Tab-separated table of C-alpha atoms in Angstrom:
chain	number	residue	atom	x	y	z
A	3	UNK	CA	1.333	175.534	15.954
A	4	UNK	CA	1.649	176.272	19.671
A	5	UNK	CA	-2.069	177.168	19.865
A	6	UNK	CA	-3.073	173.816	18.357
A	7	UNK	CA	-0.641	171.924	20.585
A	8	UNK	CA	-1.957	173.657	23.719
A	9	UNK	CA	-5.546	172.913	22.653
A	10	UNK	CA	-4.828	169.183	22.315
A	11	UNK	CA	-2.876	169.207	25.579
A	12	UNK	CA	-5.724	170.956	27.443
A	13	UNK	CA	-8.329	168.553	25.985
A	14	UNK	CA	-6.235	165.592	27.063
A	15	UNK	CA	-5.751	167.092	30.521
A	16	UNK	CA	-9.489	167.685	30.902
A	17	UNK	CA	-10.166	164.026	30.088
A	18	UNK	CA	-7.395	162.837	32.375
A	19	UNK	CA	-5.687	161.031	29.465
A	20	UNK	CA	-2.009	160.353	28.890
A	21	UNK	CA	-0.225	160.866	25.570
A	22	UNK	CA	-0.375	157.127	24.877
A	23	UNK	CA	-4.079	156.973	25.672
A	24	UNK	CA	-4.830	159.907	23.381
A	25	UNK	CA	-2.860	158.232	20.597
A	26	UNK	CA	-4.798	154.995	21.033
A	27	UNK	CA	-8.092	156.871	21.056
A	28	UNK	CA	-7.149	158.593	17.811
A	29	UNK	CA	-6.550	155.183	16.232
A	30	UNK	CA	-10.084	154.090	17.155
A	31	UNK	CA	-8.901	151.552	19.690
A	32	UNK	CA	-11.797	150.395	21.913
A	33	UNK	CA	-11.820	152.258	25.217
A	34	UNK	CA	-11.420	149.064	27.271
A	35	UNK	CA	-8.036	148.527	25.616
A	36	UNK	CA	-6.807	151.665	27.321
A	37	UNK	CA	-7.567	150.469	30.824
A	38	UNK	CA	-7.309	146.699	30.363
A	39	UNK	CA	-4.011	145.339	29.171
A	40	UNK	CA	-2.345	141.958	29.180
A	41	UNK	CA	1.135	141.830	30.628
A	42	UNK	CA	3.483	139.442	28.858
A	43	UNK	CA	6.313	138.042	30.956
A	44	UNK	CA	9.226	136.498	29.117
A	45	UNK	CA	11.358	133.857	30.799
A	46	UNK	CA	15.003	133.857	29.771
A	47	UNK	CA	16.512	130.391	29.592
A	48	UNK	CA	20.286	130.086	29.738
A	49	UNK	CA	21.820	127.420	27.583
A	50	UNK	CA	24.851	126.735	25.475
A	51	UNK	CA	25.493	124.694	22.363
A	52	UNK	CA	28.651	122.693	22.867
A	53	UNK	CA	30.668	120.657	20.396
A	54	UNK	CA	31.399	117.060	21.249
A	55	UNK	CA	34.379	114.895	20.386
A	56	UNK	CA	34.395	111.375	19.018
A	57	UNK	CA	34.333	110.147	22.613
A	58	UNK	CA	31.229	112.219	23.363
A	59	UNK	CA	33.037	114.732	25.574
A	60	UNK	CA	31.947	118.386	25.423
A	61	UNK	CA	35.107	120.170	24.366
A	62	UNK	CA	34.355	123.857	24.763
A	63	UNK	CA	32.544	124.176	28.076
A	64	UNK	CA	33.805	123.247	31.526
A	65	UNK	CA	31.469	121.826	34.143
A	66	UNK	CA	31.697	124.965	36.277
A	67	UNK	CA	30.047	126.855	33.426
A	68	UNK	CA	27.540	124.112	32.676
A	69	UNK	CA	26.378	124.332	36.279
A	70	UNK	CA	25.279	127.914	35.652
A	71	UNK	CA	23.152	126.970	32.630
A	72	UNK	CA	19.583	125.712	32.532
A	73	UNK	CA	20.690	123.108	30.024
A	74	UNK	CA	23.205	122.318	27.303
A	75	UNK	CA	22.766	121.251	23.702
A	76	UNK	CA	25.445	118.992	22.225
A	77	UNK	CA	26.199	118.666	18.540
A	78	UNK	CA	28.808	117.493	16.093
A	79	UNK	CA	30.974	120.134	14.417
A	80	UNK	CA	33.835	119.529	11.963
A	81	UNK	CA	36.336	121.614	13.946
A	82	UNK	CA	36.073	119.282	16.940
A	83	UNK	CA	34.975	115.988	15.454
A	84	UNK	CA	36.689	113.652	13.021
A	85	UNK	CA	34.086	111.679	11.127
A	86	UNK	CA	34.123	107.978	11.802
A	87	UNK	CA	31.909	105.094	10.817
A	88	UNK	CA	28.146	105.280	11.250
A	89	UNK	CA	28.490	103.235	14.431
A	90	UNK	CA	31.265	105.455	15.838
A	91	UNK	CA	29.401	108.673	15.086
A	92	UNK	CA	26.259	107.317	16.708
A	93	UNK	CA	28.125	106.176	19.804
A	94	UNK	CA	29.704	109.631	20.226
A	95	UNK	CA	26.274	111.269	19.942
A	96	UNK	CA	24.776	108.899	22.489
A	97	UNK	CA	27.616	109.533	24.928
A	98	UNK	CA	27.111	113.277	24.505
A	99	UNK	CA	23.456	113.289	25.522
A	100	UNK	CA	24.137	110.876	28.365
A	101	UNK	CA	25.882	113.853	29.994
A	102	UNK	CA	23.383	115.005	32.682
A	103	UNK	CA	23.635	118.622	31.542
A	104	UNK	CA	22.763	117.811	27.926
A	105	UNK	CA	19.048	117.761	27.152
A	106	UNK	CA	19.124	118.118	23.363
A	107	UNK	CA	21.216	116.696	20.530
A	108	UNK	CA	21.626	119.434	17.950
A	109	UNK	CA	21.271	118.971	14.186
A	110	UNK	CA	21.790	115.187	13.986
A	111	UNK	CA	21.315	115.440	10.237
A	112	UNK	CA	24.701	116.134	8.632
A	113	UNK	CA	25.557	113.529	6.020
A	114	UNK	CA	29.235	114.167	6.654
A	115	UNK	CA	28.703	112.391	9.969
A	116	UNK	CA	26.265	109.544	9.185
A	117	UNK	CA	24.215	108.189	12.066
A	118	UNK	CA	22.254	105.054	12.802
A	119	UNK	CA	18.887	106.702	13.471
A	120	UNK	CA	17.269	103.591	14.847
A	121	UNK	CA	19.990	103.255	17.467
A	122	UNK	CA	20.117	106.995	18.127
A	123	UNK	CA	16.389	107.364	18.714
A	124	UNK	CA	16.166	104.334	20.981
A	125	UNK	CA	19.065	105.613	23.088
A	126	UNK	CA	17.633	109.141	23.205
A	127	UNK	CA	14.352	107.758	24.469
A	128	UNK	CA	16.166	105.758	27.119
A	129	UNK	CA	18.123	108.840	28.256
A	130	UNK	CA	15.049	111.117	28.041
A	131	UNK	CA	16.962	113.360	25.656
A	132	UNK	CA	15.400	115.192	22.731
A	133	UNK	CA	16.557	115.353	19.122
A	134	UNK	CA	16.558	118.625	17.241
A	135	UNK	CA	14.897	119.230	13.898
A	136	UNK	CA	17.089	122.030	12.640
A	137	UNK	CA	15.388	124.451	10.267
A	138	UNK	CA	18.724	125.725	8.931
A	139	UNK	CA	19.709	122.222	7.840
A	140	UNK	CA	16.796	122.307	5.381
A	141	UNK	CA	18.248	125.337	3.641
A	142	UNK	CA	19.782	124.229	0.302
A	143	UNK	CA	22.724	126.536	1.028
A	144	UNK	CA	23.512	124.851	4.347
A	145	UNK	CA	27.030	123.473	4.758
A	146	UNK	CA	25.497	120.303	6.172
A	147	UNK	CA	24.933	117.579	3.629
A	148	UNK	CA	21.697	115.728	2.925
A	149	UNK	CA	19.725	117.688	5.499
A	150	UNK	CA	16.259	117.040	4.102
A	151	UNK	CA	16.822	113.336	3.483
A	152	UNK	CA	18.396	112.806	6.899
A	153	UNK	CA	15.758	114.773	8.804
A	154	UNK	CA	13.077	112.831	6.967
A	155	UNK	CA	14.614	109.559	8.114
A	156	UNK	CA	15.039	110.940	11.634
A	157	UNK	CA	11.385	111.988	11.852
A	158	UNK	CA	10.131	108.673	10.537
A	159	UNK	CA	12.227	106.863	13.124
A	160	UNK	CA	10.950	109.152	15.884
A	161	UNK	CA	7.392	108.313	14.863
A	162	UNK	CA	8.282	104.625	15.036
A	163	UNK	CA	9.458	104.945	18.654
A	164	UNK	CA	7.136	107.765	19.744
A	165	UNK	CA	10.200	109.928	20.415
A	166	UNK	CA	9.744	113.703	20.933
A	167	UNK	CA	11.680	116.275	18.911
A	168	UNK	CA	12.267	119.975	19.274
A	169	UNK	CA	12.515	122.451	16.418
A	170	UNK	CA	15.509	124.783	16.328
A	171	UNK	CA	16.407	127.593	13.981
A	172	UNK	CA	20.172	127.596	14.508
A	173	UNK	CA	19.757	131.319	13.950
A	174	UNK	CA	23.012	133.235	13.906
A	175	UNK	CA	21.152	136.499	13.329
A	176	UNK	CA	17.952	137.952	14.721
A	177	UNK	CA	15.920	137.659	11.507
A	178	UNK	CA	15.810	133.854	11.732
A	179	UNK	CA	14.699	133.564	15.353
A	180	UNK	CA	11.491	131.564	15.601
A	181	UNK	CA	11.395	130.810	11.859
A	182	UNK	CA	10.502	127.131	11.569
A	183	UNK	CA	8.771	127.280	8.173
A	184	UNK	CA	10.808	124.571	6.435
A	185	UNK	CA	10.757	122.235	9.424
A	186	UNK	CA	7.005	122.590	9.873
A	187	UNK	CA	6.385	122.065	6.166
A	188	UNK	CA	8.347	118.812	6.190
A	189	UNK	CA	6.507	117.647	9.297
A	190	UNK	CA	3.169	118.303	7.613
A	191	UNK	CA	4.264	116.305	4.590
A	192	UNK	CA	5.217	113.380	6.821
A	193	UNK	CA	2.125	113.808	9.021
A	194	UNK	CA	4.390	113.988	12.024
A	195	UNK	CA	2.293	114.161	15.230
A	196	UNK	CA	2.241	117.612	16.801
A	197	UNK	CA	2.125	115.958	20.211
A	198	UNK	CA	5.736	114.890	19.637
A	199	UNK	CA	6.919	118.446	18.908
A	200	UNK	CA	7.877	120.102	22.193
A	201	UNK	CA	7.779	123.667	20.859
A	202	UNK	CA	3.999	123.796	20.783
A	203	UNK	CA	3.542	123.681	24.560
A	204	UNK	CA	5.726	125.566	27.097
A	205	UNK	CA	4.960	122.856	29.641
A	206	UNK	CA	6.952	120.417	27.498
A	207	UNK	CA	9.977	122.693	27.685
A	208	UNK	CA	9.577	123.067	31.439
A	209	UNK	CA	9.571	119.313	31.912
A	210	UNK	CA	12.554	118.820	29.614
A	211	UNK	CA	14.886	121.209	31.398
A	212	UNK	CA	13.185	121.030	34.801
A	213	UNK	CA	12.629	124.732	35.431
A	214	UNK	CA	9.647	126.929	36.292
A	215	UNK	CA	8.359	128.976	33.374
């Protein structure tokens, strides 16, 4: 009723409280939460996943656009890449992350494009590039083939060379953003060192793409 509304409004006014503060008080939130709050600042990082050709060239993004990005992620996709031998596929991947704009090699786990993981990891370490552990590739319904087996081999090789990785969701819809459950489960099974997973410390990301967070 109007009388009840006016009573609440007058009580709030007498206490010098806003609507939000009154609501929090009604939910038994400690008083200090009303006056002390933590401000969360989110840094937006601009990047683009780009497909590479068998020669390692990024086919769908010109340099003038790459210059506007914080970094680029290169990966093999069937529409732009004709599968070759294990050696040829590996060489194309290495050439892709030797591009100064490319910091990450995306989903190097598709059995349709077999890779020499020993060679790939050694070259990634040399180029200071990072290899992605793609959570979507671990989904049994993924179009990529042999995701679990290939990621397992990749992680074991990364442990051998002390090579960092970064987890990615490959999320094409909002519900999958930040969901690394399958990737983290596999890492636990393999006892993969957390120190080699860049996601767990923002400072690692800052160093990788050379920006201020």
